[in-house]
PDB file of C-alpha atoms in Angstrom:
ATOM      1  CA  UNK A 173     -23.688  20.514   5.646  1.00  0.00           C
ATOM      2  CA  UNK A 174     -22.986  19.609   2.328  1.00  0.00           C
ATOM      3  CA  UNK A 175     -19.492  20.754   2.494  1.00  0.00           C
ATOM      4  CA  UNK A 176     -18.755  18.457   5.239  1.00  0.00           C
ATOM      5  CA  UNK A 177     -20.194  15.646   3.526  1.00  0.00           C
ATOM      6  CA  UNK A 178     -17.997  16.696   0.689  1.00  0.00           C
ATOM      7  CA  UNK A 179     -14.507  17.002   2.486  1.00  0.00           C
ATOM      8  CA  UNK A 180     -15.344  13.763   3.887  1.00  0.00           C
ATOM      9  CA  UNK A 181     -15.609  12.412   0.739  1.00  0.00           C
ATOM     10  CA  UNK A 182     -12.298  13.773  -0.606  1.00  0.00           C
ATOM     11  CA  UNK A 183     -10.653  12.466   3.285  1.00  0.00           C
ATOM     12  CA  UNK A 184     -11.967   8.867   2.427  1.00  0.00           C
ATOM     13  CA  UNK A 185     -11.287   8.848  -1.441  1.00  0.00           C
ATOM     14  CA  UNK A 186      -7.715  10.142  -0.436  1.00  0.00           C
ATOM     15  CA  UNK A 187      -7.549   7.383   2.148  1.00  0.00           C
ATOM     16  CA  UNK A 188      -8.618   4.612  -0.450  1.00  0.00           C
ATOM     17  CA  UNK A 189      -6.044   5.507  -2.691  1.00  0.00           C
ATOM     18  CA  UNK A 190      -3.423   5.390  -0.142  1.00  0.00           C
ATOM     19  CA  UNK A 191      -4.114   2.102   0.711  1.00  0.00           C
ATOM     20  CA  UNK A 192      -4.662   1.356  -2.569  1.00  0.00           C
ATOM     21  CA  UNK A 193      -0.999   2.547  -3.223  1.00  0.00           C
ATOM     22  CA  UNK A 194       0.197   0.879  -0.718  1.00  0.00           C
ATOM     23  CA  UNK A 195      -1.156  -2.524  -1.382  1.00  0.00           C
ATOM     24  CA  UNK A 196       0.701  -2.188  -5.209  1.00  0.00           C
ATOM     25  CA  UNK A 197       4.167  -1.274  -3.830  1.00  0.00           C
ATOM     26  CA  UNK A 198       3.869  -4.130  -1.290  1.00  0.00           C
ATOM     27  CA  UNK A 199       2.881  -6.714  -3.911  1.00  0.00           C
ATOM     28  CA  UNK A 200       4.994  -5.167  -6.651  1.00  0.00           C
ATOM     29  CA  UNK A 201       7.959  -5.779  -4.246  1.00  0.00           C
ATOM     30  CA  UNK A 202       7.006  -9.197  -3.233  1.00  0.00           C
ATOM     31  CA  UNK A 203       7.269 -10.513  -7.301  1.00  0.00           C
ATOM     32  CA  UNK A 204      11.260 -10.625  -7.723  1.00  0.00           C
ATOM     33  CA  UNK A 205      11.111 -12.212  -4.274  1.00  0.00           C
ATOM     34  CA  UNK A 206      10.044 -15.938  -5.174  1.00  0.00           C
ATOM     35  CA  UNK A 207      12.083 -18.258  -3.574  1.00  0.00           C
ATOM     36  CA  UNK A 208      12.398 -16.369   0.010  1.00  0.00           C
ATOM     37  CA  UNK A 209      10.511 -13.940   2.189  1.00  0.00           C
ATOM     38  CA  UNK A 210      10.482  -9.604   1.445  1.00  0.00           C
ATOM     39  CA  UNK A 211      12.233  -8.139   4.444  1.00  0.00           C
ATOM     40  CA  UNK A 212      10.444  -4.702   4.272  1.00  0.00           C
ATOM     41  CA  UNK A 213      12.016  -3.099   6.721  1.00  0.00           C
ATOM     42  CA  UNK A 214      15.638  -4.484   5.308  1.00  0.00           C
ATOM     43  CA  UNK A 215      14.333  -4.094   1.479  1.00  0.00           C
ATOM     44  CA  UNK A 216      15.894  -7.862   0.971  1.00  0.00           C
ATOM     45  CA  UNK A 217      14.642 -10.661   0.136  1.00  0.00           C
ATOM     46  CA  UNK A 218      15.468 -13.903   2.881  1.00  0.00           C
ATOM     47  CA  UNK A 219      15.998 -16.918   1.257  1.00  0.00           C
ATOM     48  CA  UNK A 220      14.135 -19.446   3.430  1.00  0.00           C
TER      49      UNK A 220
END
C-alpha cells in the first residue's frame, strides 16, 4: 500500500514538472516575439 501511494507520488511530481517545463519553454519563447504572434508549430514569430 504504501508503495503505491509512493509511485503515485513520484507519477504526479514527474507530471508537475513536465508541465511545469513546459509552461517555461512556451513563455520563454513567446518574449523575443513582441510585436507578432509565436507560431509553435512553425517556430516563427507572425507579425500581425
Amino acid at each position: 500500500m504504501i508503495r503505491m501511494a509512493v509511485i503515485g507520488l513520484a507519477v504526479a511530481l514527474a507530471a508537475f514538472a513536465a508541465l511545469l517545463a513546459v509552461a517555461l519553454l512556451t513563455d520563454f519563447a513567446t518574449v523575443p516575439c513582441q510585436d507578432g504572434v509565436w507560431d509553435a508549430t512553425r517556430l516563427r514569430c507572425i507579425p500581425t
